[in-house]
PDB file of C-alpha atoms in Angstrom:
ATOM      1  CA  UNK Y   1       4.341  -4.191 -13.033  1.00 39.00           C
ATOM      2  CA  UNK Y   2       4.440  -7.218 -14.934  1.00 37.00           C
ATOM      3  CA  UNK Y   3       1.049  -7.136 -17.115  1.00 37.00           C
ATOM      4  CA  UNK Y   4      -0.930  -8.794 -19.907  1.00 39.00           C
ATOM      5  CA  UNK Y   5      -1.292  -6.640 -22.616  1.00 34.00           C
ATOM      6  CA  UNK Y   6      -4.005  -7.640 -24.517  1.00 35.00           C
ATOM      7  CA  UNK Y   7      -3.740  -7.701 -28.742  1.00 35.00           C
ATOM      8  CA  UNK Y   8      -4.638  -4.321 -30.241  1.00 36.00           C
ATOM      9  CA  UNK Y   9      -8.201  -3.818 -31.412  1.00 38.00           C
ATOM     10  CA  UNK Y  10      -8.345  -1.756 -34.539  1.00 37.00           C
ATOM     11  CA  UNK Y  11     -12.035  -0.263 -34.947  1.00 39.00           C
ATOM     12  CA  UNK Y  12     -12.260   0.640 -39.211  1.00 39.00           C
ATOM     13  CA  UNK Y  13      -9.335   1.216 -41.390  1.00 38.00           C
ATOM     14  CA  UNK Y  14      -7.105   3.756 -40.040  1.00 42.00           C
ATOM     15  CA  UNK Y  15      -5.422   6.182 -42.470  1.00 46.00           C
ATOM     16  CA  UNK Y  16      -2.186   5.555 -41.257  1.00 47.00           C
ATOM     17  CA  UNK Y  17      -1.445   2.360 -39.301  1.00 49.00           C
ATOM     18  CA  UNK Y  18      -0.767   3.380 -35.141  1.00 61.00           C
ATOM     19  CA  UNK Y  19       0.542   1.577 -32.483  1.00 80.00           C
ATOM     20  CA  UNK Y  20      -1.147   1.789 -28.977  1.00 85.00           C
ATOM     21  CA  UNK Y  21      -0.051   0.447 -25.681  1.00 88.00           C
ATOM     22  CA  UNK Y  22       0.885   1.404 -22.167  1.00 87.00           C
ATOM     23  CA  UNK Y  23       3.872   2.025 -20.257  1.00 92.00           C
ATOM     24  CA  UNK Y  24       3.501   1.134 -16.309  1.00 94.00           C
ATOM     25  CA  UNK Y  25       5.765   4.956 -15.291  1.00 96.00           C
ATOM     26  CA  UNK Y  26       5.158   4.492 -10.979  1.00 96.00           C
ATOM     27  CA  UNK Y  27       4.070   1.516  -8.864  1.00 96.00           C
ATOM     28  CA  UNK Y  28       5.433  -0.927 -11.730  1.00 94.00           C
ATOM     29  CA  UNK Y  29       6.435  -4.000  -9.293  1.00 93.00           C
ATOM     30  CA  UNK Y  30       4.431  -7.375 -10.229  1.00 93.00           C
ATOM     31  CA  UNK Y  31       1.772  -6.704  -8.056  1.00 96.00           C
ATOM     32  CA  UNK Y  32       0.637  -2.784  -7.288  1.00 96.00           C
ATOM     33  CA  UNK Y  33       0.541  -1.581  -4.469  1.00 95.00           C
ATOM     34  CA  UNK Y  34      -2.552  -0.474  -3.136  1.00 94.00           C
ATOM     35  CA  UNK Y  35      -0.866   2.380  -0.785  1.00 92.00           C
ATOM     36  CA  UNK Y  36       0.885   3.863  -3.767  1.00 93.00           C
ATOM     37  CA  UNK Y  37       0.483   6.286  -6.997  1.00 96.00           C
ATOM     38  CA  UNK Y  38      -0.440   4.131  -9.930  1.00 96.00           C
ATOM     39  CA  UNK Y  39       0.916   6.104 -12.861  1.00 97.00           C
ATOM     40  CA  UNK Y  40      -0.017   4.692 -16.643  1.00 96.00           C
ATOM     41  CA  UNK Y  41       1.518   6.346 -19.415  1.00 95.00           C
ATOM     42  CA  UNK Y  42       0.344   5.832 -23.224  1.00 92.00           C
ATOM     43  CA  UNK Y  43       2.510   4.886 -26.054  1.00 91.00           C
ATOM     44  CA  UNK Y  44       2.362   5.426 -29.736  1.00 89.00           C
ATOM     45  CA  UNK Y  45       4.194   3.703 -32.651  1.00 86.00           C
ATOM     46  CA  UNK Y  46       3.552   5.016 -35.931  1.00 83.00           C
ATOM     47  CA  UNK Y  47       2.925   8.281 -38.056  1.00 83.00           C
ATOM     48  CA  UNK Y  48      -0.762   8.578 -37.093  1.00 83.00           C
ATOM     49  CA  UNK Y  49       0.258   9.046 -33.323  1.00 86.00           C
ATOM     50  CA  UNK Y  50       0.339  12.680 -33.809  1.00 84.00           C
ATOM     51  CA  UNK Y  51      -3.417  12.703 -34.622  1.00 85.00           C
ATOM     52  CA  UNK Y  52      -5.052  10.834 -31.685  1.00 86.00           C
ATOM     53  CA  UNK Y  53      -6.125  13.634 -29.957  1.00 81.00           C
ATOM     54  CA  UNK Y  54      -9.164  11.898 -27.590  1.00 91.00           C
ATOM     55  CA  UNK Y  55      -9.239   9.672 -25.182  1.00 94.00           C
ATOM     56  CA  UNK Y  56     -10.957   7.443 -22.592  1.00 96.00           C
ATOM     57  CA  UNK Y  57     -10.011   6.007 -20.119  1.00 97.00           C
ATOM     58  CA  UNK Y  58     -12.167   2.871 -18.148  1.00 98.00           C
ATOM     59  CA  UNK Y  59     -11.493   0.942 -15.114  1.00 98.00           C
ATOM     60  CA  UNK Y  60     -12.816  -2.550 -14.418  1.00 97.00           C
ATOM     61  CA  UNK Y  61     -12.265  -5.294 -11.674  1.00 96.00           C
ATOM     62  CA  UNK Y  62     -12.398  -9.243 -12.277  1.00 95.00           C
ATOM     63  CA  UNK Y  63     -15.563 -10.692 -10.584  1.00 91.00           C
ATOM     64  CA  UNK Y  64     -13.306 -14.561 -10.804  1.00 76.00           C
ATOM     65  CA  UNK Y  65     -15.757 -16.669 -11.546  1.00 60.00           C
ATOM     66  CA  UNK Y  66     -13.625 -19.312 -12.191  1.00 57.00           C
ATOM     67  CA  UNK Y  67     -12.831 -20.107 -15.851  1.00 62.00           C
ATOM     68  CA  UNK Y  68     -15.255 -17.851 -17.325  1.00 72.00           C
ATOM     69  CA  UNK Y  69     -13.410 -14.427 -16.418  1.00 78.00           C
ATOM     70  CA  UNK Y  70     -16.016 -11.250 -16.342  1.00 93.00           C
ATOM     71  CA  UNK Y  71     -15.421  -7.764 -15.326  1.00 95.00           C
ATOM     72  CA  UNK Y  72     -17.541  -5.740 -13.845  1.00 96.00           C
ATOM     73  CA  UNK Y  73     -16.465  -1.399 -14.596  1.00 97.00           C
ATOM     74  CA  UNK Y  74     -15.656   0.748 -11.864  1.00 97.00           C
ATOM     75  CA  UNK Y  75     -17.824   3.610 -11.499  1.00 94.00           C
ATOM     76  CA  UNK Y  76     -16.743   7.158 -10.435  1.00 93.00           C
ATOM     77  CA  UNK Y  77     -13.091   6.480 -11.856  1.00 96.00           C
ATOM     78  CA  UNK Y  78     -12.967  10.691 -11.721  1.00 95.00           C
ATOM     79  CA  UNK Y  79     -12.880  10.439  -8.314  1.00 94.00           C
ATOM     80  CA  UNK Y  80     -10.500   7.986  -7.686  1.00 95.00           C
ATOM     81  CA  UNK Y  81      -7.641   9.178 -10.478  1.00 96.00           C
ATOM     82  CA  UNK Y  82      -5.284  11.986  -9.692  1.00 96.00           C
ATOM     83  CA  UNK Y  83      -5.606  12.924 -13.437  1.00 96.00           C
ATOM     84  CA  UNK Y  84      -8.050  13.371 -16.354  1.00 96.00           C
ATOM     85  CA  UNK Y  85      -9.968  10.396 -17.992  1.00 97.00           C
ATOM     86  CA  UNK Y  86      -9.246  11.952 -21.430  1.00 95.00           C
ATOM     87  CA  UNK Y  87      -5.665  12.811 -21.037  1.00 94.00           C
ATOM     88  CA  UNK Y  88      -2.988  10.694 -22.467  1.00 93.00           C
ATOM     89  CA  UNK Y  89      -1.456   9.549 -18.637  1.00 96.00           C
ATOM     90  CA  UNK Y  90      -3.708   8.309 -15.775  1.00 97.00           C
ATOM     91  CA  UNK Y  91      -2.806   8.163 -12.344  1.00 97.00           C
ATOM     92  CA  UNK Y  92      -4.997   6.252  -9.525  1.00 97.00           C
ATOM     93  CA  UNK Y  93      -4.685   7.550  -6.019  1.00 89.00           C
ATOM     94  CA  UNK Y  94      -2.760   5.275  -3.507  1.00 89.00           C
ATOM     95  CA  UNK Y  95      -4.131   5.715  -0.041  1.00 85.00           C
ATOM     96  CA  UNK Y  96      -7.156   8.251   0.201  1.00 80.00           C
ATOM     97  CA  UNK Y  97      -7.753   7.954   4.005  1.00 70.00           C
ATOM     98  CA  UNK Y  98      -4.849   6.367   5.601  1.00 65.00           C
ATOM     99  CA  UNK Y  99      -6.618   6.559   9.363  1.00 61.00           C
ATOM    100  CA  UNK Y 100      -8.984   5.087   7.849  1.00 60.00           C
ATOM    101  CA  UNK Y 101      -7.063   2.752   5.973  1.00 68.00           C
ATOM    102  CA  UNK Y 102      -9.181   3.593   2.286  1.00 82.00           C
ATOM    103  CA  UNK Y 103      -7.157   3.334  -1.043  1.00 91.00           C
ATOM    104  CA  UNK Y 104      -8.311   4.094  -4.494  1.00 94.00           C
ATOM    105  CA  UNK Y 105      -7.804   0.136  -5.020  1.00 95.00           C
ATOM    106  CA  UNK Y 106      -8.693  -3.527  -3.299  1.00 94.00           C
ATOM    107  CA  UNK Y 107      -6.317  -5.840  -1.974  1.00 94.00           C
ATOM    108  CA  UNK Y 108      -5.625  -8.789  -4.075  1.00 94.00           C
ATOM    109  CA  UNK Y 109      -7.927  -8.109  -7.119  1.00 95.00           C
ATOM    110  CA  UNK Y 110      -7.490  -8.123 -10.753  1.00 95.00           C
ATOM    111  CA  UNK Y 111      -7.874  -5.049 -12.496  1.00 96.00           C
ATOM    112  CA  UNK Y 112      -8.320  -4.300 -16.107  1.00 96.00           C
ATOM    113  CA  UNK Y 113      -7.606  -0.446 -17.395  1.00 97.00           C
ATOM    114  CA  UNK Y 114      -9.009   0.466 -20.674  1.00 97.00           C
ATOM    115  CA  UNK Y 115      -7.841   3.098 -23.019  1.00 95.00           C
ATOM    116  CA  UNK Y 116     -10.079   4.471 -26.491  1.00 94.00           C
ATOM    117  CA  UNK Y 117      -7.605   6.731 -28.475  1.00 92.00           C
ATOM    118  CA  UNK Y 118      -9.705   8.418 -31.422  1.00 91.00           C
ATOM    119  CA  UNK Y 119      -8.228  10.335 -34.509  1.00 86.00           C
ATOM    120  CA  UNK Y 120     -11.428  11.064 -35.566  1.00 85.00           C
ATOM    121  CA  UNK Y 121     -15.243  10.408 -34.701  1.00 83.00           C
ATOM    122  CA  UNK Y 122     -15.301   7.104 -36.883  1.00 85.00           C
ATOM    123  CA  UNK Y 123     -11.627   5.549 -36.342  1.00 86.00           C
ATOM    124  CA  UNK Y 124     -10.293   5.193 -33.393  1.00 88.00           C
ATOM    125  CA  UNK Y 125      -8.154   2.608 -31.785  1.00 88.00           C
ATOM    126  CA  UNK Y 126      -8.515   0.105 -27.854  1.00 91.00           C
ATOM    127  CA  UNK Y 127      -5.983  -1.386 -25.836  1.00 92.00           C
ATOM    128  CA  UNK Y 128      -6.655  -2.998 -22.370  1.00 93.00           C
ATOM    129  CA  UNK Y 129      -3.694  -3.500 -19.161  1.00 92.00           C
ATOM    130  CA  UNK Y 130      -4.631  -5.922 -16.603  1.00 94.00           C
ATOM    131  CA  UNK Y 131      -2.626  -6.091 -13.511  1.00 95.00           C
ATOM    132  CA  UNK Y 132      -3.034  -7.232  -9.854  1.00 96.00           C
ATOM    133  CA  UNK Y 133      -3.159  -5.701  -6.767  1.00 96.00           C
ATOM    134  CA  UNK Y 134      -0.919  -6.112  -3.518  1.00 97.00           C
ATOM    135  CA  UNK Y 135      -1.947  -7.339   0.026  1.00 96.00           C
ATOM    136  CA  UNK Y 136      -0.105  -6.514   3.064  1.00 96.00           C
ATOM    137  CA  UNK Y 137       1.107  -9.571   5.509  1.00 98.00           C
ATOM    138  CA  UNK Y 138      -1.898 -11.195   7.544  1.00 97.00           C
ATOM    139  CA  UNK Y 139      -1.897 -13.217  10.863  1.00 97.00           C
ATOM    140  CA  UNK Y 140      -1.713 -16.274   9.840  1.00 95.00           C
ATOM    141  CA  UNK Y 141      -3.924 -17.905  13.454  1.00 95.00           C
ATOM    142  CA  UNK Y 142      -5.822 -15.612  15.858  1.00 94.00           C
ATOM    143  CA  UNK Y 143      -2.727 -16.103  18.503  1.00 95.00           C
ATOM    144  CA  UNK Y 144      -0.532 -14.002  15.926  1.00 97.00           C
ATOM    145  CA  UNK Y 145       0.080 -10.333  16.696  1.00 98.00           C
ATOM    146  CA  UNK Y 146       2.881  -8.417  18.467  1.00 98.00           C
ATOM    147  CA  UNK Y 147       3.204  -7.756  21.995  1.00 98.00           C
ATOM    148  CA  UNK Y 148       5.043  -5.829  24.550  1.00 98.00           C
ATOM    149  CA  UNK Y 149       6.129  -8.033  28.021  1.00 98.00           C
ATOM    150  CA  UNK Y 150       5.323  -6.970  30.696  1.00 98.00           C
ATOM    151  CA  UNK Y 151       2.659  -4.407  30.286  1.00 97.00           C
ATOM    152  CA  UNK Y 152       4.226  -2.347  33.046  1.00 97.00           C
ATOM    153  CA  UNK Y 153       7.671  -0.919  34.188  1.00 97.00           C
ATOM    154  CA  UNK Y 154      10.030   1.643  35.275  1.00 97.00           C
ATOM    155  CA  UNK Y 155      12.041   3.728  32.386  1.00 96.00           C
ATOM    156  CA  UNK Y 156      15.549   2.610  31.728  1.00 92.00           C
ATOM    157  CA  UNK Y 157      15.254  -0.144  34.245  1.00 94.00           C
ATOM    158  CA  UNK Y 158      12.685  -2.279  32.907  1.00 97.00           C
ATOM    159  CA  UNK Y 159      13.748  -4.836  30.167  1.00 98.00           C
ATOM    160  CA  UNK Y 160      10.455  -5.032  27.698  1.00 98.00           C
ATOM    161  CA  UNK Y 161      10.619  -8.075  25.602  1.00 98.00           C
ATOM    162  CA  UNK Y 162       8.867  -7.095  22.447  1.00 98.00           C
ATOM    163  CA  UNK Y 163       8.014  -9.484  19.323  1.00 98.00           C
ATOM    164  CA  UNK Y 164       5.860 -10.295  16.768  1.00 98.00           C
ATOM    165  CA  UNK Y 165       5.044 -13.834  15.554  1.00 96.00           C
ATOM    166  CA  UNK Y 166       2.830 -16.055  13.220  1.00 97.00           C
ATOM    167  CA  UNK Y 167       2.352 -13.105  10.241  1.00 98.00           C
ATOM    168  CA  UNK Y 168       2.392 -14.448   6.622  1.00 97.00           C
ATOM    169  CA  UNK Y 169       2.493 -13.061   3.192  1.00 97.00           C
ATOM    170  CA  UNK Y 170       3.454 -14.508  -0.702  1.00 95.00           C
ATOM    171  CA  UNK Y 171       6.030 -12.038  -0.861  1.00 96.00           C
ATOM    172  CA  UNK Y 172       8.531 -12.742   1.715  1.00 95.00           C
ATOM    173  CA  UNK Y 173      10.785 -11.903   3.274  1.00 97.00           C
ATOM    174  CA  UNK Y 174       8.835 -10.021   5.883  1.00 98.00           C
ATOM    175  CA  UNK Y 175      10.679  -6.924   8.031  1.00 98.00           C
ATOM    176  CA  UNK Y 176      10.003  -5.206  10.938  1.00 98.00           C
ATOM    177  CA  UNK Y 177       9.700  -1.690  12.453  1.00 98.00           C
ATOM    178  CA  UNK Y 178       9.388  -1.027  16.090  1.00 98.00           C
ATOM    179  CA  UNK Y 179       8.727   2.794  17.270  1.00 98.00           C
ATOM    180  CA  UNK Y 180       7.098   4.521  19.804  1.00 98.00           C
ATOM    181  CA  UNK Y 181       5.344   7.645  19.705  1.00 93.00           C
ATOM    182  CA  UNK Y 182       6.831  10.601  22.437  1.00 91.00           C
ATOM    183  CA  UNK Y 183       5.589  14.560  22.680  1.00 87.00           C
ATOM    184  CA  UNK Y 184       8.341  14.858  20.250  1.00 89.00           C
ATOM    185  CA  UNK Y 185       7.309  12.652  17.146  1.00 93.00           C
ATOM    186  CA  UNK Y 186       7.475   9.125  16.678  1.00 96.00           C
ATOM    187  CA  UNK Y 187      10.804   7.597  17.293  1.00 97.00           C
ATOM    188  CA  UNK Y 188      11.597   4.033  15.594  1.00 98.00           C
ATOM    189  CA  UNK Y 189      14.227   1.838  17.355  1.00 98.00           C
ATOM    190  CA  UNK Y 190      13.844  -1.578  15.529  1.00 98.00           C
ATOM    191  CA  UNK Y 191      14.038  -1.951  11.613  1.00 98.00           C
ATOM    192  CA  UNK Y 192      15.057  -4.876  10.179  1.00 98.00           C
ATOM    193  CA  UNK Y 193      14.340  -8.653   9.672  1.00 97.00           C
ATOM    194  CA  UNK Y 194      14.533  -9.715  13.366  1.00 98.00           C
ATOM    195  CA  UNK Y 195      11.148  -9.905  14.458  1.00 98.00           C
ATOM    196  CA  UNK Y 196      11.768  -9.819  18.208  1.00 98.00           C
ATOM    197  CA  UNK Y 197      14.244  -7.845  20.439  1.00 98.00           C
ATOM    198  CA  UNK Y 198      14.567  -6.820  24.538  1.00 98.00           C
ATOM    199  CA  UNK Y 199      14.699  -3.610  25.452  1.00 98.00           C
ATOM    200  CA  UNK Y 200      14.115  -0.520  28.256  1.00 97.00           C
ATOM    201  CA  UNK Y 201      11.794   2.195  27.181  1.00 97.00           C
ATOM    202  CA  UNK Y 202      11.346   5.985  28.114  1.00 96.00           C
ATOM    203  CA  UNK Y 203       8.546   7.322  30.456  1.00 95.00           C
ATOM    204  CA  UNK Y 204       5.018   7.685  29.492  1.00 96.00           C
ATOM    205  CA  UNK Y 205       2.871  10.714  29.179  1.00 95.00           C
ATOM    206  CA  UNK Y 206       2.062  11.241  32.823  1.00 93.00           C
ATOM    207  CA  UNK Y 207      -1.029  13.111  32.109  1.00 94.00           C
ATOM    208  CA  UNK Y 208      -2.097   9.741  30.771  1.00 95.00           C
ATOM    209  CA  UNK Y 209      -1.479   7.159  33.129  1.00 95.00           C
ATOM    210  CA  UNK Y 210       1.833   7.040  31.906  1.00 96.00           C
ATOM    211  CA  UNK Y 211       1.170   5.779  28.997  1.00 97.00           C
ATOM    212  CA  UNK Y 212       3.490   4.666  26.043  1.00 97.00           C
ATOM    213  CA  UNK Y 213       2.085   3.822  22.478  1.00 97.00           C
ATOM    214  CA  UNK Y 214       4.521   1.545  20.594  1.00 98.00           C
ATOM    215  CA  UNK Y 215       3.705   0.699  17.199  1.00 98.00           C
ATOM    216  CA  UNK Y 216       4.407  -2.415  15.159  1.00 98.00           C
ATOM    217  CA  UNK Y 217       4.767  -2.753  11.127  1.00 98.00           C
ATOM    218  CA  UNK Y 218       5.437  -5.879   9.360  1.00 98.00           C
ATOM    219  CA  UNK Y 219       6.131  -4.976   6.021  1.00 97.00           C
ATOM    220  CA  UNK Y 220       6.058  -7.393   3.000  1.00 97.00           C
ATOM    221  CA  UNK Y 221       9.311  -7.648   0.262  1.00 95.00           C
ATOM    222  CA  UNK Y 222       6.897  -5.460  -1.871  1.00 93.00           C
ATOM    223  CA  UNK Y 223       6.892  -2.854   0.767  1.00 92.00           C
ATOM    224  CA  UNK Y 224       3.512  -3.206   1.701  1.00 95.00           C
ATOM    225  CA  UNK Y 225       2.681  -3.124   5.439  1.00 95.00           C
ATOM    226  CA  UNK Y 226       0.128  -4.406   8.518  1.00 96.00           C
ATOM    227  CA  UNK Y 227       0.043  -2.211  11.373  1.00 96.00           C
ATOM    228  CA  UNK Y 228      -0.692  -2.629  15.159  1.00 97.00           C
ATOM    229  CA  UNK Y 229      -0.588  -0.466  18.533  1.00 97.00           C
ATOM    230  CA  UNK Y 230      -0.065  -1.809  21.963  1.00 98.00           C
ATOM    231  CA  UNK Y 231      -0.443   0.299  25.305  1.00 98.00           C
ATOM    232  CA  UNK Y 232       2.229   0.014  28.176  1.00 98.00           C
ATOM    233  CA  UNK Y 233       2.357   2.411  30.880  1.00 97.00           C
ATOM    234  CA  UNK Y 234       6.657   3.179  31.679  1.00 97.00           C
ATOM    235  CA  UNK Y 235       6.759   5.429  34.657  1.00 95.00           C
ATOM    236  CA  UNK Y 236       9.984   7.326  36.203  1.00 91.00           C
ATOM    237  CA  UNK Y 237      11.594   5.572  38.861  1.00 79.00           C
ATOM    238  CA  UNK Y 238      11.012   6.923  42.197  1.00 68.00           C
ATOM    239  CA  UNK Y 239      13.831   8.817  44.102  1.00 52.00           C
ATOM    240  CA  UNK Y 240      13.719   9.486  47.338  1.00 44.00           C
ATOM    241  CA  UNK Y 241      15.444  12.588  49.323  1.00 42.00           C
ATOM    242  CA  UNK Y 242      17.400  10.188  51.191  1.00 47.00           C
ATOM    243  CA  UNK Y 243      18.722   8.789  47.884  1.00 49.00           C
ATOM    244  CA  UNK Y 244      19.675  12.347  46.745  1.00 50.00           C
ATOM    245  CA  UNK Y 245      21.918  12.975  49.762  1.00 49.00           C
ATOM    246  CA  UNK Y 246      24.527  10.424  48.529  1.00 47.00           C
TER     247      UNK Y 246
END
């Protein structure tokens, strides 16, 4: 991810002169992705590397107000990272309830990560990443969405124009993935940057009024993604014995 790295703080006179930064090692794009692993590795210049045994890590998020930037910490970072906050790596959980949609981080903040490498009790050395955080695509008027026309039809023979319109994001271009979910998985037959398309659909679950879920991501160039469901009940045509003799 593209980052500020703020100057290194050195807290007494080391020994030997170290170092200390970070290296972004997963979710590294120029905003991070809120669904995704974040995975920040430490780096070490210098002959005292070998000695900084402790660490600490901190989280914090930018409260904005305006010019006069303030951060307020992040409490319960243990439950949140995927590894230990006095390792020399930490990792912050992408999504941690997807139907619920929960991540580990906000949508469009600023975040500050903190790291205290000691070599002893009295020397030790701070270095601070700050990076920003994704957002997936939004409706941009409360007449956006995607929709399935008509709401009805017979399998095979019924042409379903389905679309979605009006979604915006800062990271364009935007894509699309159509799919619809059968007793034998989900089955996607759109992908791509065309955000509209006619086609027929199978049958519904006839133990449920026939009905057909067919689910709608717009995805953002950072691979972020909105979703949305629409109902539509696709029965079998009817054939009649009189049809079947011919």
């Amino acid at each position: 991810a593209t980052t500020e790295i703020y100057t290194l703080s050195l807290h007494d006179a080391l020994p030997i002169w170290s170092g200390l930064s970070f290296r972004c090692a997963s979710n590294c794009q120029h905003k991070v992705s809120t669904r995704l692993k974040l995975l920040i590795k430490k780096e070490c210049t210098g002959i005292s590397c070998k000695l900084l045994t402790t660490y600490r890590w901190s989280l914090y998020v930018s409260l904005d107000n305006g010019s006069n930037q303030s951060w307020s910490k992040v409490h319960h970072l243990e439950d949140l990272a995927l590894t230990s906050l006095d390792g020399p790596n930490l990792a912050i959980g992408g999504e941690l309830n997807k139907a619920a949609n929960k991540s580990a981080l906000l949508n469009s903040k600023t975040y500050k990560i903190t790291l205290i490498a000691w070599l002893d009790e009295e020397n030790y050395e701070v270095d601070d990443f700050v990076f920003h955080t994704n957002s997936p695509p939004s409706k941009q008027d409360k007449d956006a969405g995607c929709f399935v026309d008509p709401k009805q039809g017979e399998a095979v023979v019924t042409e379903f124009s389905i679309s979605c319109f009006n979604w915006t994001d800062t990271d364009r271009p935007l894509s699309y993935q159509f799919s619809y979910q059968t007793k034998f998985g989900l089955v996607v037959f759109h992908s791509g940057w065309r955000p509209n398309l006619t086609t027929d659909l199978p049958p519904g679950n006839e133990a449920n009024n026939h009905s057909l879920i067919v689910l709608f991501e717009v995805f953002d160039s950072l691979g972020d993604s909105s979703e949305e469901k629409v109902i539509v009940q696709v029965w079998l045509k009817a054939v009649s014995l009189w049809e079947n003799d011919f």
